Short mmCIF file of C-alpha atoms in Angstrom, two decimals:
data_model
loop_
_atom_site.label_atom_id
_atom_site.label_comp_id
_atom_site.label_asym_id
_atom_site.label_seq_id
_atom_site.Cartn_x
_atom_site.Cartn_y
_atom_site.Cartn_z
CA UNK O 27 4.69 -22.18 16.55
CA UNK O 28 8.01 -21.32 17.35
CA UNK O 29 9.37 -23.46 19.99
CA UNK O 30 12.72 -25.26 21.19
CA UNK O 31 12.44 -28.69 22.28
CA UNK O 32 15.58 -30.37 24.18
CA UNK O 33 16.17 -34.25 25.14
CA UNK O 34 16.48 -35.60 27.38
CA UNK O 35 14.73 -34.04 30.16
CA UNK O 36 16.95 -36.01 33.04
CA UNK O 37 20.53 -37.58 32.07
CA UNK O 38 22.71 -39.27 34.90
CA UNK O 39 26.26 -40.42 33.86
CA UNK O 40 29.37 -41.33 36.11
CA UNK O 41 31.89 -39.30 36.55
CA UNK O 42 34.40 -39.10 33.53
CA UNK O 43 31.81 -40.08 31.12
CA UNK O 44 30.46 -37.89 28.45
CA UNK O 45 27.18 -36.46 28.17
CA UNK O 46 25.58 -34.89 25.14
CA UNK O 47 22.34 -32.69 25.56
CA UNK O 48 20.24 -32.21 22.24
CA UNK O 49 17.63 -29.25 20.67
CA UNK O 50 16.00 -28.54 18.15
CA UNK O 51 13.99 -25.38 17.11
CA UNK O 52 11.65 -24.40 14.27
CA UNK O 53 12.20 -20.71 13.60
CA UNK O 54 14.23 -21.02 10.38
CA UNK O 55 15.85 -17.09 11.08
CA UNK O 56 17.22 -18.37 13.99
CA UNK O 57 21.31 -17.61 14.08
CA UNK O 58 22.60 -17.65 17.80
CA UNK O 59 22.12 -20.42 20.13
CA UNK O 60 23.47 -20.34 23.61
CA UNK O 61 23.55 -22.72 26.14
CA UNK O 62 22.98 -21.84 29.49
CA UNK O 63 23.85 -24.08 33.12
CA UNK O 64 21.60 -23.44 36.47
CA UNK O 65 22.51 -24.91 39.93
CA UNK O 66 20.03 -24.72 42.87
CA UNK O 67 19.50 -21.90 43.96
CA UNK O 68 20.78 -19.38 41.13
CA UNK O 69 20.24 -17.81 38.27
CA UNK O 70 20.95 -19.35 34.51
CA UNK O 71 24.49 -18.65 33.68
CA UNK O 72 26.11 -18.62 29.89
CA UNK O 73 28.37 -21.54 29.54
CA UNK O 74 28.95 -21.83 25.69
CA UNK O 75 27.28 -20.21 22.50
CA UNK O 76 27.26 -20.34 18.91
CA UNK O 77 26.25 -18.49 15.72
CA UNK O 78 25.24 -19.95 12.67
CA UNK O 79 28.29 -19.31 10.62
CA UNK O 80 30.20 -21.82 12.20
CA UNK O 81 29.54 -25.41 12.86
CA UNK O 82 31.15 -26.34 16.50
CA UNK O 83 32.90 -24.52 19.12
CA UNK O 84 34.78 -25.71 21.92
CA UNK O 85 35.65 -24.74 25.23
CA UNK O 86 37.64 -26.86 27.53
CA UNK O 87 35.12 -29.49 28.43
CA UNK O 88 32.20 -28.02 27.14
CA UNK O 89 31.66 -27.82 23.16
CA UNK O 90 28.45 -27.02 21.18
CA UNK O 91 27.79 -28.50 17.74
CA UNK O 92 25.30 -26.98 14.83
CA UNK O 93 23.24 -28.47 12.20
CA UNK O 94 21.49 -25.43 10.17
CA UNK O 95 20.09 -27.82 7.91
CA UNK O 96 18.58 -30.29 10.21
CA UNK O 97 17.67 -27.24 12.87
CA UNK O 98 19.60 -28.40 15.43
CA UNK O 99 22.51 -27.99 17.85
CA UNK O 100 23.95 -30.09 21.05
CA UNK O 101 25.95 -29.28 24.24
CA UNK O 102 29.17 -32.38 24.49
CA UNK O 103 30.34 -32.23 28.25
CA UNK O 104 33.76 -34.37 28.28
CA UNK O 105 34.98 -35.75 31.51
CA UNK O 106 32.37 -34.90 33.35
CA UNK O 107 32.59 -34.05 37.27
CA UNK O 108 30.29 -33.66 40.03
CA UNK O 109 30.39 -29.79 39.64
CA UNK O 110 28.66 -30.51 36.21
CA UNK O 111 25.35 -31.44 38.30
CA UNK O 112 23.04 -28.93 37.42
CA UNK O 113 19.69 -27.88 35.14
CA UNK O 114 21.07 -27.15 31.58
CA UNK O 115 18.81 -24.82 28.75
CA UNK O 116 18.95 -24.37 25.46
CA UNK O 117 17.80 -21.15 23.94
CA UNK O 118 17.14 -19.67 20.54
CA UNK O 119 15.64 -16.48 19.21
CA UNK O 120 12.32 -16.78 17.65
CA UNK O 121 9.95 -14.32 15.81
CA UNK O 122 10.46 -11.11 14.77
CA UNK O 123 10.46 -9.60 18.49
CA UNK O 124 13.65 -9.39 20.38
CA UNK O 125 12.91 -12.87 22.18
CA UNK O 126 14.96 -15.72 23.59
CA UNK O 127 12.90 -19.25 23.78
CA UNK O 128 14.31 -21.60 26.52
CA UNK O 129 14.29 -25.36 25.76
CA UNK O 130 12.57 -27.54 28.68
CA UNK O 131 16.02 -28.16 30.17
CA UNK O 132 17.92 -30.97 31.12
CA UNK O 133 18.75 -31.93 34.62
CA UNK O 134 21.96 -33.80 34.58
CA UNK O 135 23.26 -35.69 37.60
CA UNK O 136 26.99 -36.88 37.30
CA UNK O 137 27.49 -39.15 40.11
CA UNK O 138 30.82 -40.81 41.53
CA UNK C 2 29.34 -14.38 41.43
CA UNK C 3 26.47 -12.63 38.80
CA UNK C 4 27.20 -9.39 37.91
CA UNK C 5 23.55 -8.67 37.74
CA UNK C 6 22.20 -7.69 41.44
CA UNK C 7 18.72 -8.70 42.49
CA UNK C 8 17.42 -7.98 45.66
CA UNK C 9 15.75 -9.07 47.89
CA UNK C 10 16.91 -12.71 47.98
CA UNK C 11 13.04 -13.93 48.70
CA UNK C 12 9.98 -12.36 49.27
CA UNK C 13 6.94 -13.63 50.75
CA UNK C 14 3.46 -11.43 50.67
CA UNK C 15 0.14 -11.26 51.08
CA UNK C 16 -2.31 -11.23 48.30
CA UNK C 17 -3.18 -7.31 49.23
CA UNK C 18 0.60 -6.25 49.57
CA UNK C 19 2.63 -4.17 47.15
CA UNK C 20 6.19 -4.77 46.97
CA UNK C 21 9.01 -4.25 44.64
CA UNK C 22 11.69 -6.18 42.96
CA UNK C 23 15.13 -4.64 42.00
CA UNK C 24 17.81 -5.11 39.63
CA UNK C 25 20.94 -3.49 39.10
CA UNK C 26 23.63 -4.00 37.03
CA UNK C 27 26.91 -1.93 35.83
CA UNK C 28 28.33 -3.33 32.96
CA UNK C 29 26.82 -0.81 30.81
CA UNK C 30 24.32 -2.86 29.21
CA UNK C 31 21.73 -1.06 27.24
CA UNK C 32 18.75 -4.07 27.64
CA UNK C 33 17.13 -5.30 30.84
CA UNK C 34 14.82 -8.22 30.96
CA UNK C 35 12.26 -9.87 33.34
CA UNK C 36 11.70 -13.42 33.42
CA UNK C 37 9.48 -15.46 35.57
CA UNK C 38 10.52 -19.38 36.23
CA UNK C 39 8.26 -21.68 37.78
CA UNK C 40 9.78 -24.66 39.42
CA UNK C 41 11.31 -27.41 37.17
CA UNK C 42 10.15 -24.89 33.79
CA UNK C 43 12.23 -22.90 31.81
CA UNK C 44 12.84 -18.81 31.97
CA UNK C 45 9.55 -17.16 30.48
CA UNK C 46 10.10 -13.89 29.37
CA UNK C 47 7.76 -10.84 30.75
CA UNK C 48 9.52 -7.54 29.76
CA UNK C 49 11.82 -6.26 27.77
CA UNK C 50 13.52 -2.67 28.40
CA UNK C 51 15.76 -1.05 25.60
CA UNK C 52 17.53 1.90 26.11
CA UNK C 53 15.49 2.36 29.38
CA UNK C 54 12.14 2.32 27.27
CA UNK C 55 9.45 -0.86 27.40
CA UNK C 56 10.16 -2.43 24.24
CA UNK C 57 8.17 -5.80 24.83
CA UNK C 58 5.40 -6.57 27.15
CA UNK C 59 4.37 -10.43 26.94
CA UNK C 60 1.08 -9.94 27.97
CA UNK C 61 1.75 -9.82 31.41
CA UNK C 62 -1.38 -9.03 33.81
CA UNK C 63 -1.06 -5.30 35.29
CA UNK C 64 -0.74 -6.56 38.45
CA UNK C 65 3.01 -6.52 37.54
CA UNK C 66 4.15 -2.98 36.73
CA UNK C 67 7.70 -2.85 35.61
CA UNK C 68 9.99 0.41 35.66
CA UNK C 69 13.37 1.55 34.23
CA UNK C 70 14.44 4.70 36.35
CA UNK C 71 18.02 4.44 34.73
CA UNK C 72 20.10 2.40 32.44
CA UNK C 73 21.51 0.48 35.43
CA UNK C 74 18.54 -0.08 37.31
CA UNK C 75 14.93 -2.39 36.86
CA UNK C 76 12.07 -2.48 39.25
CA UNK C 77 9.07 -5.13 38.82
CA UNK C 78 6.50 -3.32 41.21
CA UNK C 79 3.93 -5.88 42.26
CA UNK C 80 0.46 -5.49 43.57
CA UNK C 81 -2.84 -7.80 44.48
CA UNK C 82 -1.17 -11.04 43.18
CA UNK C 83 -2.63 -14.57 43.23
CA UNK C 84 -1.16 -17.26 44.83
CA UNK C 85 -0.18 -18.33 41.33
CA UNK C 86 2.54 -16.02 40.68
CA UNK C 87 4.45 -17.47 43.26
CA UNK C 88 7.29 -17.80 41.29
CA UNK C 89 11.67 -17.23 40.52
CA UNK C 90 11.71 -13.96 39.09
CA UNK C 91 14.77 -13.28 37.18
CA UNK C 92 16.16 -10.29 36.25
CA UNK C 93 18.87 -10.48 33.21
CA UNK C 94 20.79 -7.44 30.78
CA UNK C 95 22.14 -7.75 27.79
CA UNK C 96 24.71 -5.34 26.04
CA UNK C 97 22.43 -4.81 23.15
CA UNK C 98 18.80 -5.14 22.72
CA UNK C 99 17.80 -8.31 21.06
CA UNK C 100 19.22 -12.20 21.65
CA UNK C 101 20.74 -12.23 18.31
CA UNK C 102 22.96 -9.80 19.05
CA UNK C 103 24.39 -10.15 22.20
CA UNK C 104 24.29 -12.87 25.10
CA UNK C 105 21.93 -12.26 28.40
CA UNK C 106 23.68 -12.08 31.74
CA UNK C 107 20.94 -13.02 34.77
CA UNK C 108 20.91 -12.29 38.27
CA UNK C 109 19.91 -14.83 40.90
CA UNK C 110 16.26 -14.23 41.28
CA UNK C 111 14.01 -13.21 43.50
CA UNK C 112 12.22 -15.95 45.28
CA UNK C 113 8.94 -14.94 45.81
CA UNK C 114 6.04 -16.52 47.91
CA UNK C 115 2.46 -14.99 47.72
CA UNK C 116 0.07 -15.98 50.78
#
């Protein structure tokens, strides 16, 4: 079926280190890949997105890479800070309907 | 702070109650969404409104009834809910319908507890 797999489910890094979260998708028609950050008690907030006509996009300490052939995309956070601690969700459009399917989420913990 | 406002932030209701969740956005977005999120799970789509018309119902039980009074407002009417319906209910909007064309902007949700 159409799904989005996300790994790892939890990730603990020391402050200043890099964090990488990976997602794979099955719908070959998917052409838009957003990443959301959800802090405790809040809704998901869009942090970066990429469309299928580019392979990489950067915004300060965060970047997203896309490999359409392999159907996977990754979130890279460099120089992590305690405020980066949150749950991160990848997402991709699936099916013919206007539906965004979310990955299962990664809980990132940045320790001092 | 999010530009999608949801009220109330918290709601406790009994199984025989009728209540409504409200969502408002003033970004001129033409699509609005209801998602349900259980603890430690991703958001799951419930309904989509495109240009104030219901375009997607993800086989949601009839005890959940959405309403879009105008392009800025979205309601979710609740009646005869079950304890398993307890969850965070998220509203979202996008400039145009369809996730392939424009990103979703989420509110902070209503934490619903059904007793």
